[in-house]
Amino acid sequence: MARISTKQLQEKLRVYFIMGSNNCQKDPFAVLTEAIEGGITLFQFREKGQGALSGKEKYDFAKELQAICRKHRIPFIVNDDVELALELDADGVHIGQEDERADLVRKKIGDKILGVSAHNLEEARRAIKQGADYLGVGPIFPTSTKEDAKEAQGVAVLRTLREHGLSIPIVGIGGITPHNTKEVIVAGADGVSVISAISLAASPRENARMLAKAVREALNKD
Ligand SMILES: Cc1ncsc1CCOP(=O)(O)O
Ligand SMILES: C=C1C=NC(C(F)(F)F)=NC1=N
Ligand SMILES: [Mg+2]
């Protein structure tokens, strides 16, 4: 299996749902199923913060989420936990600046998808050099979902990366909703990544659908 192409990844990054056991009030399997029916294009299992699962409980929970993704042909990405990603034969991993170095993770995961968080041009350039397939950039807007999130940067950081000629697939993250999605795409992101806009929605399906619609419209694909 070769590395995913830039074009394919840009298409996968359109509506990138991220969730862990503590991001939902409703049944997480129902939330993920609805999100997929609504039109998410990629899923990340991110088990962090208050009451996060660990060990076999975390493994079994992840496996169930992966089975739902597999049934609907949605790629399954694991956040932080490279060993879990390999155990599950996940489609990829996402790591932050304080996780294992991207070049070492690349050696472990072969051609699987490698996403790296970046907050500025320097971090972005280093991630690209170390073999990242895509960048997660943010928080773009204020968020209360990530306990240790940095200051919201606004969409300017996305524009800066593109103005400096970075063509790597980029997804914006942090406080994103269907109403602010357009400006994230117009500023240069290939897609939007959300947790609470879907995981805490009255209708995860409807919110996923609105996010997908907003991305399509911003890309002038409608
Ligand atoms: C994981 C992460 N990284 C930067 S902000 C964030 C949380 C995004 O959650 P939400 O979409 O609910 O703001
Ligand atoms: C902290 C994160 C930043 N970005 C992303 C993604 F959207 F996948 F790029 N995931 C994370 N867990
Ligand atoms: Mg991390």
Coordinates of C-alpha atoms and ligand atoms in Angstrom, one line a residue:
M1 CA 0.0 0.0 0.0
A2 CA 1.5 3.4 -1.0
R3 CA 1.1 6.7 0.9
I4 CA -2.3 8.4 0.3
S5 CA -2.2 11.0 -2.4
T6 CA -2.6 14.7 -1.6
K7 CA -5.8 14.9 -3.6
Q8 CA -7.3 11.9 -1.9
L9 CA -6.4 13.3 1.5
Q10 CA -7.8 16.7 0.7
E11 CA -11.1 15.0 -0.1
K12 CA -11.0 13.0 3.1
L13 CA -10.4 16.1 5.3
R14 CA -13.6 17.9 4.2
V15 CA -15.6 17.0 7.4
Y16 CA -13.2 15.4 10.0
F17 CA -15.1 14.3 13.1
I18 CA -13.1 13.7 16.3
M19 CA -14.6 12.0 19.4
G20 CA -13.7 10.2 22.6
S21 CA -15.9 8.6 25.3
N22 CA -16.1 11.9 27.3
N23 CA -17.2 14.1 24.3
C24 CA -20.8 12.8 24.1
Q25 CA -23.8 12.8 26.4
K26 CA -25.7 10.4 24.1
D27 CA -24.6 6.9 23.1
P28 CA -21.2 7.4 21.2
F29 CA -22.0 4.6 18.7
A30 CA -25.2 6.2 17.8
V31 CA -23.5 9.6 17.5
L32 CA -20.8 8.2 15.2
T33 CA -23.4 6.4 13.1
E34 CA -25.5 9.6 12.7
A35 CA -22.4 11.6 11.9
I36 CA -21.5 9.2 9.1
E37 CA -25.0 9.3 7.8
G38 CA -24.8 13.1 7.9
G39 CA -21.7 13.1 5.7
I40 CA -18.5 13.1 7.7
T41 CA -15.5 12.1 5.6
L42 CA -12.9 11.1 8.2
F43 CA -13.0 10.0 11.9
Q44 CA -10.5 10.3 14.7
F45 CA -10.7 8.4 18.0
R46 CA -9.3 10.8 20.6
E47 CA -9.5 9.5 24.2
K48 CA -8.2 12.3 26.4
G49 CA -9.0 14.4 29.5
Q50 CA -11.6 13.9 32.3
G51 CA -12.5 10.3 32.7
A52 CA -10.7 9.0 29.7
L53 CA -10.7 5.3 29.2
S54 CA -7.5 3.2 29.3
G55 CA -6.3 -0.3 28.8
K56 CA -8.7 -3.0 27.6
E57 CA -11.8 -0.7 28.0
K58 CA -10.1 1.9 25.7
Y59 CA -9.2 -0.9 23.2
D60 CA -12.7 -2.4 23.1
F61 CA -14.3 1.0 22.8
A62 CA -12.0 2.0 19.9
K63 CA -12.5 -1.4 18.2
E64 CA -16.3 -0.8 18.2
L65 CA -15.9 2.7 16.8
Q66 CA -13.5 1.3 14.1
A67 CA -16.1 -1.4 13.1
I68 CA -18.7 1.3 12.5
C69 CA -16.3 3.3 10.4
R70 CA -15.2 0.2 8.5
K71 CA -18.8 -0.7 7.7
H72 CA -19.3 2.7 6.1
R73 CA -15.9 3.0 4.5
I74 CA -14.8 6.0 6.7
P75 CA -11.1 6.0 7.5
F76 CA -10.3 5.6 11.2
I77 CA -7.5 7.7 12.7
V78 CA -6.2 7.3 16.3
N79 CA -5.0 10.3 18.3
D80 CA -1.7 10.2 20.3
D81 CA -1.6 6.4 20.9
V82 CA 0.6 5.0 18.1
E83 CA 0.7 1.5 19.7
L84 CA -3.1 1.3 19.8
A85 CA -3.2 2.5 16.1
L86 CA -0.9 -0.4 15.1
E87 CA -2.8 -2.9 17.3
L88 CA -6.1 -2.0 15.6
D89 CA -4.5 -1.7 12.1
A90 CA -6.0 1.9 12.0
D91 CA -5.8 3.9 8.8
G92 CA -3.5 6.4 10.5
V93 CA -2.5 8.4 13.6
H94 CA -2.6 12.0 14.7
I95 CA 0.1 13.5 16.9
G96 CA 0.6 16.8 18.6
Q97 CA 3.8 18.8 19.2
E98 CA 4.3 17.2 22.6
D99 CA 3.8 13.7 21.4
E100 CA 6.4 11.4 19.9
R101 CA 8.5 13.0 17.0
A102 CA 6.7 12.7 13.7
D103 CA 9.8 11.2 11.9
L104 CA 9.9 8.4 14.5
V105 CA 6.2 7.8 14.2
R106 CA 6.5 7.7 10.5
K107 CA 9.0 4.9 10.8
K108 CA 6.6 2.9 13.0
I109 CA 3.5 3.3 10.9
G110 CA 4.9 2.9 7.3
D111 CA 2.4 4.2 4.7
K112 CA -0.5 4.8 7.1
I113 CA -1.9 8.4 7.3
L114 CA 0.2 10.7 9.6
G115 CA -1.5 13.9 10.8
V116 CA 0.4 16.5 12.9
S117 CA -0.8 19.4 14.9
A118 CA 0.8 22.7 14.0
H119 CA 0.3 26.2 15.4
N120 CA 2.7 28.3 13.2
L121 CA 4.9 28.2 10.1
E122 CA 7.9 26.8 11.9
E123 CA 6.0 23.8 13.4
A124 CA 4.3 23.3 10.0
R125 CA 7.5 23.2 8.1
R126 CA 9.1 20.8 10.6
A127 CA 6.1 18.5 10.4
I128 CA 6.3 18.4 6.6
K129 CA 10.0 17.7 6.7
Q130 CA 9.3 14.8 9.1
G131 CA 6.8 13.1 6.9
A132 CA 3.3 14.5 7.8
D133 CA 0.5 13.8 5.3
Y134 CA -1.7 16.5 6.7
L135 CA -1.7 19.3 9.3
G136 CA -4.3 20.1 12.0
V137 CA -4.1 23.8 12.6
G138 CA -5.8 25.6 15.5
P139 CA -7.5 26.4 17.7
I140 CA -9.0 28.7 15.1
F141 CA -11.9 29.8 17.3
P142 CA -12.2 29.6 21.1
T143 CA -12.9 26.1 22.3
S144 CA -13.7 24.6 25.7
T145 CA -13.4 21.0 24.5
K146 CA -9.6 20.7 24.7
E147 CA -8.6 21.5 28.3
D148 CA -5.1 22.8 27.5
A149 CA -6.0 24.5 24.1
K150 CA -3.7 27.4 23.2
E151 CA -5.1 30.9 22.5
A152 CA -7.6 31.0 19.5
Q153 CA -5.6 32.2 16.4
G154 CA -8.4 33.1 14.0
V155 CA -8.1 32.1 10.3
A156 CA -5.1 34.3 9.8
V157 CA -2.7 31.4 10.6
L158 CA -4.3 29.4 7.7
R159 CA -3.7 32.3 5.3
T160 CA -0.1 32.7 6.5
L161 CA 0.7 29.0 5.8
R162 CA -0.7 29.2 2.3
E163 CA 1.0 32.6 1.6
H164 CA 4.3 30.9 2.4
G165 CA 3.6 28.3 -0.3
L166 CA 2.6 25.3 1.9
S167 CA 0.4 23.1 -0.2
I168 CA 0.1 20.2 2.3
P169 CA -3.5 19.2 3.1
I170 CA -4.7 21.3 6.1
V171 CA -7.7 21.0 8.4
G172 CA -8.8 23.8 10.7
I173 CA -9.8 22.9 14.2
G174 CA -11.2 24.6 17.3
G175 CA -14.7 26.0 17.9
I176 CA -15.8 25.3 14.3
T177 CA -19.5 25.2 13.5
P178 CA -21.6 25.3 10.3
H179 CA -21.7 29.1 10.6
N180 CA -18.0 29.8 10.7
T181 CA -16.9 26.9 8.4
K182 CA -16.9 29.1 5.2
E183 CA -14.2 31.5 6.5
V184 CA -12.0 28.5 7.5
I185 CA -12.1 27.1 4.0
V186 CA -11.8 30.5 2.3
A187 CA -8.6 31.2 4.4
G188 CA -7.1 28.1 2.9
A189 CA -8.1 24.9 4.8
D190 CA -9.1 21.9 2.8
G191 CA -11.6 20.9 5.5
V192 CA -12.9 21.4 9.0
S193 CA -12.4 19.2 12.1
V194 CA -15.0 19.3 14.9
I195 CA -15.7 17.6 18.2
S196 CA -18.6 19.3 20.0
A197 CA -20.4 20.7 16.9
I198 CA -21.3 17.1 16.2
S199 CA -20.7 15.2 19.5
L200 CA -23.0 17.5 21.5
A201 CA -25.5 18.2 18.8
A202 CA -29.2 17.6 19.3
S203 CA -29.0 16.0 15.9
P204 CA -25.4 14.8 15.0
R205 CA -26.7 13.8 11.6
E206 CA -28.1 17.3 10.8
N207 CA -25.0 19.1 12.1
A208 CA -22.7 16.8 10.0
R209 CA -24.9 17.5 7.0
M210 CA -24.7 21.3 7.6
L211 CA -20.9 21.2 8.0
A212 CA -20.6 19.2 4.8
K213 CA -22.9 21.6 2.9
A214 CA -20.9 24.6 4.2
V215 CA -17.6 23.1 3.1
R216 CA -19.0 22.2 -0.4
E217 CA -20.4 25.8 -0.8
A218 CA -17.1 27.4 0.3
L219 CA -15.2 25.2 -2.2
N220 CA -17.8 26.2 -4.8
K221 CA -18.6 22.6 -5.3
D222 CA -22.3 23.1 -5.3
Ligands
LIG1 C1 -8.5 18.7 19.8 C2 -8.4 20.2 19.6 N1 -7.2 20.8 19.1 C3 -7.3 22.1 19.0 S1 -8.8 22.7 19.5 C4 -9.4 21.1 19.8 C5 -10.8 20.8 20.3 C6 -11.8 21.0 19.2 O1 -13.1 20.7 19.8 P1 -14.3 21.6 19.3 O2 -14.6 21.3 17.9 O3 -15.5 21.1 20.2 O4 -14.0 23.0 19.6
LIG2 C1 -5.1 18.3 18.6 C2 -5.6 18.0 17.3 C3 -5.4 19.0 16.3 N1 -5.8 18.6 15.0 C4 -6.4 17.4 14.8 C5 -6.9 17.1 13.4 F1 -8.0 17.7 13.2 F2 -7.0 15.8 13.2 F3 -6.0 17.6 12.5 N2 -6.6 16.5 15.7 C6 -6.2 16.7 17.0 N3 -6.3 15.9 17.9
MG3 MG -1.5 14.6 21.3

